[in-house]
Tab-separated table of C-alpha atoms in Angstrom:
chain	number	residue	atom	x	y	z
A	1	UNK	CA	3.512	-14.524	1.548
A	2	UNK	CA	1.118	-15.891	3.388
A	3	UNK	CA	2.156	-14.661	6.980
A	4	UNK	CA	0.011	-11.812	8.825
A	5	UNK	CA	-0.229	-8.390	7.456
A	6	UNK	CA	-0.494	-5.283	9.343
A	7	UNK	CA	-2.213	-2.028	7.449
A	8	UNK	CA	-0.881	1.316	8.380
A	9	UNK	CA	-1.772	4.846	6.911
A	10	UNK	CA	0.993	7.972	6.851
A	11	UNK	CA	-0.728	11.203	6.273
A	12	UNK	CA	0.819	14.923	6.115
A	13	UNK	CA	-0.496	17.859	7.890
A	14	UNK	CA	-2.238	20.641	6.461
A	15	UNK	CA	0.599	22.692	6.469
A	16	UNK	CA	2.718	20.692	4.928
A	17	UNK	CA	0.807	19.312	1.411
A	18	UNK	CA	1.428	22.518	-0.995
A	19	UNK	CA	5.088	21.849	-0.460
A	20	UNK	CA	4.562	18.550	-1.955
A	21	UNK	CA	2.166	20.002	-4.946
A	22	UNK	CA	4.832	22.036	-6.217
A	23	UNK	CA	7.439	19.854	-6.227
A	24	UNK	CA	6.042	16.100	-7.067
A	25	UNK	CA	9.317	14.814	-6.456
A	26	UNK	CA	9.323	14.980	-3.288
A	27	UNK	CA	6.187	12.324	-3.192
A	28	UNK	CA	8.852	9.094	-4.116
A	29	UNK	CA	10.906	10.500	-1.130
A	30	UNK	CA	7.527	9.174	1.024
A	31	UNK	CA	7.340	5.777	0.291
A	32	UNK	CA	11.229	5.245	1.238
A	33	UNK	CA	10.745	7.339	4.137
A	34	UNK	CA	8.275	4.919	4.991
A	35	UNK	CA	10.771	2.031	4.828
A	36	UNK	CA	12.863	3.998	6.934
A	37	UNK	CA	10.354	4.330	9.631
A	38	UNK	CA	9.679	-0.214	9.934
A	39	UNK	CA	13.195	-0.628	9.159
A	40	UNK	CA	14.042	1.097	12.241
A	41	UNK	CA	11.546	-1.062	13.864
A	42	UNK	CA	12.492	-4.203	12.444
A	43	UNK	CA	16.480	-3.932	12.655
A	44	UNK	CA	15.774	-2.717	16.460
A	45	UNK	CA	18.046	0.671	15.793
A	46	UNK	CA	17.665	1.974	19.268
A	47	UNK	CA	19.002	-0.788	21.111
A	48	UNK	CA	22.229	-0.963	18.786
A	49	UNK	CA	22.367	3.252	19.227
A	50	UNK	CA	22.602	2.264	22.938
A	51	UNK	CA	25.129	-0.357	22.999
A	52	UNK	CA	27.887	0.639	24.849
A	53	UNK	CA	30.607	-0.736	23.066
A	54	UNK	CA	29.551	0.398	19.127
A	55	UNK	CA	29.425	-2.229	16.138
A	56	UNK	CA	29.826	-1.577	12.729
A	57	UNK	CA	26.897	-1.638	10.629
A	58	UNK	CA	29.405	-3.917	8.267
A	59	UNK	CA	30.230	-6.097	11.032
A	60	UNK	CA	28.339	-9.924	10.824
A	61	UNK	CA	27.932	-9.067	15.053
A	62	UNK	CA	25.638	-5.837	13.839
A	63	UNK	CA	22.640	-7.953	13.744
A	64	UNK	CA	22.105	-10.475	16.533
A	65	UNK	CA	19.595	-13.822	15.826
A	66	UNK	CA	16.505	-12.024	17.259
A	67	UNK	CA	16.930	-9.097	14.850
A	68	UNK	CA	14.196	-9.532	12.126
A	69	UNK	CA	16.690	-8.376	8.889
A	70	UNK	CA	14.050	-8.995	5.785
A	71	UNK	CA	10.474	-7.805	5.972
A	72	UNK	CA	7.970	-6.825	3.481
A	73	UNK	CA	6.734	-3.461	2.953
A	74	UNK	CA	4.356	-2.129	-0.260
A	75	UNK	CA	3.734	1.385	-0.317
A	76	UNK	CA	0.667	2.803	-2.462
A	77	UNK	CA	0.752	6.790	-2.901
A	78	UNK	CA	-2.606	8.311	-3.262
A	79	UNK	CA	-3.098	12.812	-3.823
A	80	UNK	CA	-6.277	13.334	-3.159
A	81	UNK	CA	-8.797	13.264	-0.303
A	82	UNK	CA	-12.507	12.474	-0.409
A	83	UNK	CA	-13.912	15.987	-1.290
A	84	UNK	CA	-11.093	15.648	-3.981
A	85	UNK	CA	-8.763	18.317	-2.329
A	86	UNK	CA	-4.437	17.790	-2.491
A	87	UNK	CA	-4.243	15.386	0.425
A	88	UNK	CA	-1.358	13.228	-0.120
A	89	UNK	CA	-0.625	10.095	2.046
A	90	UNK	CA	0.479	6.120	1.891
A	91	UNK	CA	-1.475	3.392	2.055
A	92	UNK	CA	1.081	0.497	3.275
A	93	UNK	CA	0.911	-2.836	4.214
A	94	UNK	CA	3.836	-5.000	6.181
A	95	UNK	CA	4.326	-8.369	7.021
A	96	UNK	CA	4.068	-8.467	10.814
A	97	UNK	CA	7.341	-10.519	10.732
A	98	UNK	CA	10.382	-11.030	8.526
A	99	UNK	CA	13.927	-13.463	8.650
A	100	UNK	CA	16.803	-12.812	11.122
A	101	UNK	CA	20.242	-13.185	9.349
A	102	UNK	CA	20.049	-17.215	9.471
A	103	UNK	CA	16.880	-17.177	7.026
A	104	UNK	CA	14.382	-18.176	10.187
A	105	UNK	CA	11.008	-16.598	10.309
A	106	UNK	CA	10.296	-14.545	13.442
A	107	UNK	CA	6.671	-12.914	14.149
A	108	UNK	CA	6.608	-9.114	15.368
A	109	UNK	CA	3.183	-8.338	17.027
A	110	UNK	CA	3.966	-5.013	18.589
A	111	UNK	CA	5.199	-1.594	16.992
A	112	UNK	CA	6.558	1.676	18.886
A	113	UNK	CA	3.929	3.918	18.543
A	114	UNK	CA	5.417	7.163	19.699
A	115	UNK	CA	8.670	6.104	17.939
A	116	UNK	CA	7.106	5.860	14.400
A	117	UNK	CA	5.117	9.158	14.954
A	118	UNK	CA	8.127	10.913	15.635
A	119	UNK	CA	10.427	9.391	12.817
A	120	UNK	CA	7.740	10.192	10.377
A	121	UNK	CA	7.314	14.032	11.841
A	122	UNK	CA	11.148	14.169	11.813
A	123	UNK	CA	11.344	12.764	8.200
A	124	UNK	CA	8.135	14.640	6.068
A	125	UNK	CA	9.793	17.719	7.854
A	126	UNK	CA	13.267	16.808	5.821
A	127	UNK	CA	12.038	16.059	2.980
A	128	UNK	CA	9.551	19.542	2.454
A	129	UNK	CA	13.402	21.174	3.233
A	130	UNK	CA	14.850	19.420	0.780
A	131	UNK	CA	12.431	20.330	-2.120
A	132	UNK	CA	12.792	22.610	-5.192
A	133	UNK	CA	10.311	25.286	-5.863
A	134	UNK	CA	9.927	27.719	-8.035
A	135	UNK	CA	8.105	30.387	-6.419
A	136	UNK	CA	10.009	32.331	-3.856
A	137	UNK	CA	7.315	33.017	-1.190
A	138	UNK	CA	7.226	28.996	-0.090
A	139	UNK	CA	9.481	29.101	2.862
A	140	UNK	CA	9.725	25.632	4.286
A	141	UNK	CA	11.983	26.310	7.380
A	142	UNK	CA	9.299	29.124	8.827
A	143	UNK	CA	5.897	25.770	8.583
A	144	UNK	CA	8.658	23.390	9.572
A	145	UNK	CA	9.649	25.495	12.998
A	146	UNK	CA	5.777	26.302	13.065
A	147	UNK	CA	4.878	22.286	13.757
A	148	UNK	CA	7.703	22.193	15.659
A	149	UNK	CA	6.881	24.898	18.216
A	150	UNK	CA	3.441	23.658	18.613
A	151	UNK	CA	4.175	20.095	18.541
A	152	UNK	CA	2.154	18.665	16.267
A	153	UNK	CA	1.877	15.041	16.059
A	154	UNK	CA	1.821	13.730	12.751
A	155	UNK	CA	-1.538	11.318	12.146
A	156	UNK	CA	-0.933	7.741	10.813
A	157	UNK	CA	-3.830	5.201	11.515
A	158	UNK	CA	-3.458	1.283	11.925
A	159	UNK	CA	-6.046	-0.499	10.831
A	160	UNK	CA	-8.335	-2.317	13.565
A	161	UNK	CA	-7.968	-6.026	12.566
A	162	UNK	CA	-4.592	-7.181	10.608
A	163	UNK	CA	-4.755	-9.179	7.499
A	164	UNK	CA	-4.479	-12.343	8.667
A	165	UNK	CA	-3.261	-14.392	5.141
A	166	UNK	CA	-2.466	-13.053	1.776
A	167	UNK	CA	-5.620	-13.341	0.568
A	168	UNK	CA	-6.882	-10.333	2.426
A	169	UNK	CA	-3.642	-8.314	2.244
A	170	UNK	CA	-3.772	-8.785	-1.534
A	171	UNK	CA	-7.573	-8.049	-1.364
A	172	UNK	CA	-6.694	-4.738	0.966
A	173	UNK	CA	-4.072	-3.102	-1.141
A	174	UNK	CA	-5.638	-4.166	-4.833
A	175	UNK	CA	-8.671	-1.442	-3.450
A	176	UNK	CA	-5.879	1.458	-3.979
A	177	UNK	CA	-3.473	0.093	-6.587
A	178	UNK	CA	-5.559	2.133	-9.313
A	179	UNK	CA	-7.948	3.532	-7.579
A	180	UNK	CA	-9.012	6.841	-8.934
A	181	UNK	CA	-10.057	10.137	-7.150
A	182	UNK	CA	-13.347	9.896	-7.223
A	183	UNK	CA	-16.040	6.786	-8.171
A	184	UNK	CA	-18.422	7.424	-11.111
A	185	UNK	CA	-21.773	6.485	-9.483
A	186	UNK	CA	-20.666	9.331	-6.725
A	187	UNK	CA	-21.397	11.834	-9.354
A	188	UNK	CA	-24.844	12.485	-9.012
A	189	UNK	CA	-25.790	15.397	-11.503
A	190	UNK	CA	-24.680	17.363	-14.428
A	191	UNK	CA	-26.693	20.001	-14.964
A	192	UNK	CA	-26.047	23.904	-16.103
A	193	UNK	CA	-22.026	23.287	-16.446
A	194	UNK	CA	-22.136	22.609	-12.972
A	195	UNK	CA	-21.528	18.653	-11.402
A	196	UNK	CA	-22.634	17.548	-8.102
A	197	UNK	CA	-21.288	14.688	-6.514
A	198	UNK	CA	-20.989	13.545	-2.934
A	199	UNK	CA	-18.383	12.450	-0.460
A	200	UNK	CA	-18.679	10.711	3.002
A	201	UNK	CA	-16.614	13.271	5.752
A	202	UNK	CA	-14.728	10.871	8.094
A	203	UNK	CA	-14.637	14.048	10.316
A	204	UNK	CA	-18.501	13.778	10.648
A	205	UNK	CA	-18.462	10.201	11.351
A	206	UNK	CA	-18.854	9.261	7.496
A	207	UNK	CA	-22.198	12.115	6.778
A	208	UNK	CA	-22.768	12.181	3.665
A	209	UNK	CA	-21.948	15.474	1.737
A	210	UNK	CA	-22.969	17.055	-1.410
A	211	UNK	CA	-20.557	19.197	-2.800
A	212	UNK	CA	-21.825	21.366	-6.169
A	213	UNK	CA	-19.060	22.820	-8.659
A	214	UNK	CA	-18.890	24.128	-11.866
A	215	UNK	CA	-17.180	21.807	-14.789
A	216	UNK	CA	-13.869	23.609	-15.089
A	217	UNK	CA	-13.332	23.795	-11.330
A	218	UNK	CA	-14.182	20.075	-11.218
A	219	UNK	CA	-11.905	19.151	-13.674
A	220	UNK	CA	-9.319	20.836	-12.724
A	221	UNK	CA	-9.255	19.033	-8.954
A	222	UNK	CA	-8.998	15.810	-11.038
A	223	UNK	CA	-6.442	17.023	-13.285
A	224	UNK	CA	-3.967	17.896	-10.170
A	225	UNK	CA	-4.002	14.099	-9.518
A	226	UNK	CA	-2.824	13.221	-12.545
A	227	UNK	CA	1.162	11.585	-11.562
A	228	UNK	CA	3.974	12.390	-13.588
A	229	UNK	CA	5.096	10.262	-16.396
A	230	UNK	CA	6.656	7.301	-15.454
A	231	UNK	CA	5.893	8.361	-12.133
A	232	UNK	CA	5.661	5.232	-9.678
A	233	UNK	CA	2.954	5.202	-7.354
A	234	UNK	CA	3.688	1.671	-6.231
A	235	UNK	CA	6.979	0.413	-4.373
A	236	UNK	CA	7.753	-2.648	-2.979
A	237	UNK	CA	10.712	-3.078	-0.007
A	238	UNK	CA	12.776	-6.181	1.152
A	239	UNK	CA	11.623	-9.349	0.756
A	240	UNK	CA	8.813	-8.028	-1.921
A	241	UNK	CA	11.422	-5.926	-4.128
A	242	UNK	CA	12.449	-7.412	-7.055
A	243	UNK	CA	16.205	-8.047	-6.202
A	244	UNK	CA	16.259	-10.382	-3.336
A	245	UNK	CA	18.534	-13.107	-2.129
A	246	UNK	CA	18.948	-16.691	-3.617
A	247	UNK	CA	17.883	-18.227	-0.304
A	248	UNK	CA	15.319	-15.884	0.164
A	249	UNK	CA	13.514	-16.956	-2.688
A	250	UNK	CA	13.438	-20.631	-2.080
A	251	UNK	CA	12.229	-20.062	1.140
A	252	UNK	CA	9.251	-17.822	-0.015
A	253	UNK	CA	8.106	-20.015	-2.448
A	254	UNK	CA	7.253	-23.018	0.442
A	255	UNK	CA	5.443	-19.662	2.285
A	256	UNK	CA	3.432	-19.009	-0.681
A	257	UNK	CA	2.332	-22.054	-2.233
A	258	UNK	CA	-1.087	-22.321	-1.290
A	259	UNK	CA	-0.820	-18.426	-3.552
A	260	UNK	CA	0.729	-19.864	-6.488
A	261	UNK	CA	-1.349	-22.729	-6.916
A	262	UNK	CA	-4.528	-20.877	-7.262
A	263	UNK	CA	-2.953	-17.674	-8.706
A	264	UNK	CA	-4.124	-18.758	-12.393
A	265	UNK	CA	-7.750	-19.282	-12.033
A	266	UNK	CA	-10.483	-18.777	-14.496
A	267	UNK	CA	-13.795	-17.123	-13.981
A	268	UNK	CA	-15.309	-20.475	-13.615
A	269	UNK	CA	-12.424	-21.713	-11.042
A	270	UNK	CA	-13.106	-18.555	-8.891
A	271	UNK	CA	-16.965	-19.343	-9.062
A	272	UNK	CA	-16.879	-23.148	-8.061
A	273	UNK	CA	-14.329	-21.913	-5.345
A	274	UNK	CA	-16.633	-20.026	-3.960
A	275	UNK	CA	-19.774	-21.475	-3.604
A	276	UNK	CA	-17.883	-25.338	-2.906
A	277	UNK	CA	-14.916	-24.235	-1.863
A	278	UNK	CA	-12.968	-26.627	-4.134
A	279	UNK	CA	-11.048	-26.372	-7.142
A	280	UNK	CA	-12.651	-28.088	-10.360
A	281	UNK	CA	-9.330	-28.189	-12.023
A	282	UNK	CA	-7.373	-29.931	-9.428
A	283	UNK	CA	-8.324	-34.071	-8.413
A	284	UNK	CA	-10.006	-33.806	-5.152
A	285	UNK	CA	-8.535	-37.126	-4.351
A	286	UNK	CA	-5.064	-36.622	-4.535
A	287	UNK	CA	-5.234	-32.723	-5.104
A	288	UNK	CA	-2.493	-32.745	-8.332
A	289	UNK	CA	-3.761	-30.882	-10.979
A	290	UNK	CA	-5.882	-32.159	-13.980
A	291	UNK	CA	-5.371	-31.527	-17.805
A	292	UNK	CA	-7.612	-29.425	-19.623
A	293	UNK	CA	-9.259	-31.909	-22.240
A	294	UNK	CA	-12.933	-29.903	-23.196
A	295	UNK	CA	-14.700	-26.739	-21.998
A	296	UNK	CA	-18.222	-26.298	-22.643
A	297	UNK	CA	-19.751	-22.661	-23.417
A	298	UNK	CA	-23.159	-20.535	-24.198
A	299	UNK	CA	-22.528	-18.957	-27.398
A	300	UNK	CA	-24.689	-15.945	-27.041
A	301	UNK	CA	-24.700	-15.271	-30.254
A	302	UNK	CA	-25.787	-18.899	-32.305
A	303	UNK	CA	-28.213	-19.317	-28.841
A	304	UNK	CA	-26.711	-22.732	-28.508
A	305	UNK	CA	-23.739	-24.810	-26.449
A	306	UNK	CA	-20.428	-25.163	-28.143
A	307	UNK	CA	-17.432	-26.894	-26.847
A	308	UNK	CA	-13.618	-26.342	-27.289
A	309	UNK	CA	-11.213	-29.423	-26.924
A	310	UNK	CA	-7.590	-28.610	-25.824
A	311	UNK	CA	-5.217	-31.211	-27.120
């Protein structure tokens, strides 16, 4: 839609990201625990935990008119860090905003810090207890009482400027939709069955490391990366899940037209966009959109111009 977007990133502490190499699994219980956390946000849980007289969740008085019901929410899940190391976290993006139970649109600006730290702490913490593994040395209770006892505060970042239309919310999360663990040109020898490549260390305000390794050891931090199969690294919540409401999606489609009318462009649409901002195929009069009647082309091959009628 083309509302505001606001960026977050979810990581998991040290301690806590074997649990989640031997048991994969547990990775899909991340993106929904991410829901969990801006759902509690958006539905404004604590004030109906303090209500004095309690309604049911079932009730039509559960959710008053300034109680934002549908939001957006797309989770990416990425494995690996920039030296290539098990790091998992989520890249999200959410609309800042969403539709109260009559279908109006109502912005949200402002999150609860502390309370989405300490859902998410409470949450990873459930889900590495939860997990299956094989070898019986992992003992998830004794690093979960660890963080506890020292009060660790789980690291999510929000990004510095939200994404103020679709266009750059599409542009932000298309970067990690299949993005892989390392860039090509970043490998910068192969020499001796050994590969050198380089990484920037956010730790060291983005220095640029070199990092030598021999083949097998390289290939086997890419291999770790590799998902599951049918393993989704990609899931979409409320308003941008596939099953939504009726009303819903008539309402979405008057909040995303300027999206759909541009969505199929050509190379040649995308280039005239840019450097006129217009749209050849649409009348710049009346702005419907024009019939296709001829293209004209280089044909590298005969050296010459050809055309191509459409009928």
């Amino acid at each position: 839609m083309d509302v505001k977007h606001r960026s977050v990133l979810f990581t998991i502490p040290e301690e806590l990201r074997m649990f989640f190499f031997y048991d994969r699994d547990l990775l899909t219980k991340l993106a929904y625990a991410v829901n969990d956390v801006f759902k509690y946000q958006f539905h404004n849980i604590k004030a109906k935990n303090q209500r004095i007289h309690k309604i049911s969740k079932y009730s039509s008085k559960y959710f008053t008119n300034s109680d934002i019901i549908h939001y957006g929410l797309i989770t990416v899940i990425h494995t690996f860090g920039r030296d290539l190391k098990w790091n998992p976290h989520i890249h999200a993006i959410v609309t800042l905003g969403g539709f109260n139970k009559n279908y109006q649109f109502l912005e949200k600006k402002y999150f609860h810090v502390n309370s989405i730290a300490g859902q998410w702490k409470k949450m990873v913490i459930d889900i590495v207890k939860s997990g299956n593994y094989d070898k019986p040395e992992i003992k998830t209770y004794a690093a979960a009482n660890y963080l506890y006892r020292k009060n660790t505060r789980f690291f999510f970042n929000v990004a510095k400027n939200d994404l103020n239309n679709n266009i750059y919310a599409i542009k932000y999360i298309g970067r990690y939709l299949a993005r892989a663990p390392i860039a090509e040109y970043k490998i910068i020898d192969f020499y001796d069955n050994k590969v050198t490549f380089y990484y920037e260390s956010l730790a060291d305000d983005k220095q640029r490391i070199e990092l030598t390794l021999d083949a097998e050891t390289f290939l086997s931090k890419l291999i770790i990366h590799i998902p599951p199969k049918h393993f989704k690294m990609i899931r979409r919540f409320g308003i941008y899940s596939r099953n939504i409401k009726s009303e819903l999606k008539n309402i979405m489609k008057f909040m995303r037209k300027y999206v759909s009318k541009y969505s199929n462009f050509t190379f040649y649409q995308l280039e005239i966009w840019k450097a006129f901002g217009v749209n050849p195929f649409y009348c710049f009069k009346c702005n419907t959109r024009m019939k296709v009647k001829k293209i004209s082309y280089f044909n590298i091959h005969t050296g010459s111009i050809c055309w191509k009628e459409y009928r």
